[in-house]
PDB file of C-alpha atoms in Angstrom:
ATOM      1  CA  UNK A  14      -4.111  -5.692 -14.153  1.00 88.00           C
ATOM      2  CA  UNK A  15      -3.032  -8.365 -11.709  1.00 92.00           C
ATOM      3  CA  UNK A  16      -1.288  -6.967  -8.620  1.00 95.00           C
ATOM      4  CA  UNK A  17      -1.212 -10.329  -6.822  1.00 96.00           C
ATOM      5  CA  UNK A  18       2.105 -11.111  -5.166  1.00 96.00           C
ATOM      6  CA  UNK A  19       4.651  -9.689  -2.758  1.00 97.00           C
ATOM      7  CA  UNK A  20       5.387  -5.977  -2.606  1.00 97.00           C
ATOM      8  CA  UNK A  21       7.932  -3.816  -0.812  1.00 96.00           C
ATOM      9  CA  UNK A  22       5.933  -1.171   1.075  1.00 95.00           C
ATOM     10  CA  UNK A  23       7.672   2.046   2.158  1.00 94.00           C
ATOM     11  CA  UNK A  24       6.264   5.252   3.601  1.00 93.00           C
ATOM     12  CA  UNK A  25       7.207   8.411   5.453  1.00 93.00           C
ATOM     13  CA  UNK A  26       5.348  11.228   7.173  1.00 92.00           C
ATOM     14  CA  UNK A  27       6.721  14.069   5.076  1.00 89.00           C
ATOM     15  CA  UNK A  28       4.127  14.918   2.437  1.00 90.00           C
ATOM     16  CA  UNK A  29       6.412  16.146  -0.356  1.00 91.00           C
ATOM     17  CA  UNK A  30       6.073  13.606  -3.182  1.00 89.00           C
ATOM     18  CA  UNK A  31       9.176  11.575  -2.355  1.00 88.00           C
ATOM     19  CA  UNK A  32      10.356   9.165   0.315  1.00 88.00           C
ATOM     20  CA  UNK A  33      13.208   9.907   2.678  1.00 85.00           C
ATOM     21  CA  UNK A  34      16.161   7.575   1.977  1.00 82.00           C
ATOM     22  CA  UNK A  35      16.005   6.139   5.504  1.00 81.00           C
ATOM     23  CA  UNK A  36      12.455   4.726   5.098  1.00 79.00           C
ATOM     24  CA  UNK A  37      12.414   1.162   6.408  1.00 84.00           C
ATOM     25  CA  UNK A  38      10.514  -1.044   3.935  1.00 89.00           C
ATOM     26  CA  UNK A  39       7.777  -3.422   5.021  1.00 94.00           C
ATOM     27  CA  UNK A  40       6.525  -6.345   2.948  1.00 96.00           C
ATOM     28  CA  UNK A  41       2.898  -6.873   1.972  1.00 96.00           C
ATOM     29  CA  UNK A  42       1.206  -9.590  -0.059  1.00 97.00           C
ATOM     30  CA  UNK A  43      -1.802  -8.792  -2.270  1.00 97.00           C
ATOM     31  CA  UNK A  44      -4.347 -11.142  -3.820  1.00 97.00           C
ATOM     32  CA  UNK A  45      -6.643  -9.910  -6.575  1.00 97.00           C
ATOM     33  CA  UNK A  46     -10.240 -11.053  -5.988  1.00 97.00           C
ATOM     34  CA  UNK A  47     -11.311  -9.903  -9.456  1.00 97.00           C
ATOM     35  CA  UNK A  48     -10.062  -7.329 -11.942  1.00 94.00           C
ATOM     36  CA  UNK A  49     -10.878  -4.407  -9.592  1.00 97.00           C
ATOM     37  CA  UNK A  50     -10.734  -5.632  -5.973  1.00 98.00           C
ATOM     38  CA  UNK A  51      -7.832  -6.866  -3.885  1.00 97.00           C
ATOM     39  CA  UNK A  52      -7.039  -7.917  -0.331  1.00 98.00           C
ATOM     40  CA  UNK A  53      -3.727  -8.126   1.460  1.00 97.00           C
ATOM     41  CA  UNK A  54      -1.793  -8.524   4.665  1.00 96.00           C
ATOM     42  CA  UNK A  55       1.594  -7.543   5.989  1.00 93.00           C
ATOM     43  CA  UNK A  56       4.263 -10.250   5.814  1.00 92.00           C
ATOM     44  CA  UNK A  57       6.966  -8.137   7.471  1.00 91.00           C
ATOM     45  CA  UNK A  58       6.972  -7.030  10.212  1.00 90.00           C
ATOM     46  CA  UNK A  59       5.381 -10.310  11.277  1.00 87.00           C
ATOM     47  CA  UNK A  60       3.919  -8.916  14.495  1.00 90.00           C
ATOM     48  CA  UNK A  61       1.771  -6.385  12.587  1.00 90.00           C
ATOM     49  CA  UNK A  62      -1.597  -8.035  11.925  1.00 93.00           C
ATOM     50  CA  UNK A  63      -2.836  -5.340   9.532  1.00 95.00           C
ATOM     51  CA  UNK A  64      -5.205  -6.341   6.740  1.00 97.00           C
ATOM     52  CA  UNK A  65      -5.815  -4.423   3.515  1.00 97.00           C
ATOM     53  CA  UNK A  66      -8.809  -3.987   1.182  1.00 98.00           C
ATOM     54  CA  UNK A  67      -8.316  -2.120  -2.059  1.00 97.00           C
ATOM     55  CA  UNK A  68      -9.658  -1.207  -5.462  1.00 98.00           C
ATOM     56  CA  UNK A  69      -8.297  -0.327  -8.858  1.00 97.00           C
ATOM     57  CA  UNK A  70      -9.926   2.231 -11.120  1.00 96.00           C
ATOM     58  CA  UNK A  71      -8.728   2.004 -14.720  1.00 95.00           C
ATOM     59  CA  UNK A  72      -9.415   4.259 -17.709  1.00 94.00           C
ATOM     60  CA  UNK A  73      -7.598   4.882 -20.979  1.00 94.00           C
ATOM     61  CA  UNK A  74      -5.451   7.430 -19.100  1.00 94.00           C
ATOM     62  CA  UNK A  75      -4.150   4.982 -16.480  1.00 94.00           C
ATOM     63  CA  UNK A  76      -4.934   3.191 -13.221  1.00 96.00           C
ATOM     64  CA  UNK A  77      -5.611   4.626  -9.773  1.00 97.00           C
ATOM     65  CA  UNK A  78      -5.143   2.557  -6.618  1.00 97.00           C
ATOM     66  CA  UNK A  79      -7.024   2.979  -3.338  1.00 98.00           C
ATOM     67  CA  UNK A  80      -6.334   0.951  -0.210  1.00 98.00           C
ATOM     68  CA  UNK A  81      -7.736   0.769   3.333  1.00 98.00           C
ATOM     69  CA  UNK A  82      -5.486  -0.653   6.067  1.00 97.00           C
ATOM     70  CA  UNK A  83      -6.968  -1.874   9.363  1.00 96.00           C
ATOM     71  CA  UNK A  84      -5.219  -3.392  12.362  1.00 95.00           C
ATOM     72  CA  UNK A  85      -7.995  -4.889  14.511  1.00 93.00           C
ATOM     73  CA  UNK A  86      -5.642  -5.442  17.462  1.00 93.00           C
ATOM     74  CA  UNK A  87      -4.411  -1.845  17.776  1.00 93.00           C
ATOM     75  CA  UNK A  88      -7.272   0.040  16.109  1.00 94.00           C
ATOM     76  CA  UNK A  89      -4.891   1.613  13.573  1.00 94.00           C
ATOM     77  CA  UNK A  90      -6.408   2.620  10.226  1.00 96.00           C
ATOM     78  CA  UNK A  91      -4.947   4.275   7.139  1.00 96.00           C
ATOM     79  CA  UNK A  92      -6.159   5.218   3.680  1.00 98.00           C
ATOM     80  CA  UNK A  93      -3.819   5.212   0.663  1.00 97.00           C
ATOM     81  CA  UNK A  94      -4.367   6.561  -2.831  1.00 98.00           C
ATOM     82  CA  UNK A  95      -1.884   6.401  -5.659  1.00 97.00           C
ATOM     83  CA  UNK A  96      -1.115   5.814  -9.318  1.00 97.00           C
ATOM     84  CA  UNK A  97      -0.100   2.436 -10.723  1.00 96.00           C
ATOM     85  CA  UNK A  98       3.003   2.677 -12.873  1.00 93.00           C
ATOM     86  CA  UNK A  99       3.329  -0.278 -15.245  1.00 86.00           C
ATOM     87  CA  UNK A 100       2.031  -2.864 -12.772  1.00 83.00           C
ATOM     88  CA  UNK A 101       5.300  -2.997 -10.807  1.00 92.00           C
ATOM     89  CA  UNK A 102       5.258   0.316  -8.927  1.00 95.00           C
ATOM     90  CA  UNK A 103       2.601   2.312  -7.093  1.00 96.00           C
ATOM     91  CA  UNK A 104       3.228   5.715  -5.527  1.00 96.00           C
ATOM     92  CA  UNK A 105       0.956   8.161  -3.758  1.00 96.00           C
ATOM     93  CA  UNK A 106      -0.164   9.650  -0.462  1.00 97.00           C
ATOM     94  CA  UNK A 107      -1.755   8.357   2.727  1.00 97.00           C
ATOM     95  CA  UNK A 108      -3.582   9.621   5.781  1.00 96.00           C
ATOM     96  CA  UNK A 109      -4.229   8.073   9.184  1.00 95.00           C
ATOM     97  CA  UNK A 110      -5.047   9.159  12.736  1.00 88.00           C
ATOM     98  CA  UNK A 111      -1.577   8.402  14.159  1.00 87.00           C
ATOM     99  CA  UNK A 112       0.334  11.366  12.766  1.00 85.00           C
ATOM    100  CA  UNK A 113       0.760  13.717   9.835  1.00 89.00           C
ATOM    101  CA  UNK A 114      -0.098  12.589   6.304  1.00 94.00           C
ATOM    102  CA  UNK A 115       2.699  11.258   4.148  1.00 94.00           C
ATOM    103  CA  UNK A 116       3.922   9.570   0.992  1.00 96.00           C
ATOM    104  CA  UNK A 117       4.038   5.861   0.213  1.00 96.00           C
ATOM    105  CA  UNK A 118       5.529   3.605  -2.422  1.00 96.00           C
ATOM    106  CA  UNK A 119       4.924  -0.033  -3.343  1.00 96.00           C
ATOM    107  CA  UNK A 120       7.404  -1.934  -5.529  1.00 96.00           C
ATOM    108  CA  UNK A 121       6.755  -5.452  -6.744  1.00 95.00           C
ATOM    109  CA  UNK A 122       9.223  -8.016  -5.414  1.00 94.00           C
ATOM    110  CA  UNK A 123      10.311 -10.384  -8.196  1.00 77.00           C
TER     111      UNK A 123
END
């Protein structure tokens, strides 16, 4: 599954399986290195220098997504885990050291 391209990235800090309607989307670009590994960076907001490293785990039942975000400048780190839905949507949960855990969603930008 090729997840390369631009994605709308939304999250909130209410761990309840859905995003609040006021979540402000970010934009991230992913590049698949091979069929399992990917890297990425934030495109918007431009001042956020976060980088991403991720993996896909695929079986006959579906595909799981794991992602590690690091901002070298600020020291921020987050871990995301979710399910890939048809190659155009990923939803799941995240944790970091900045606040409570929450939900996230990625939607492919066409």
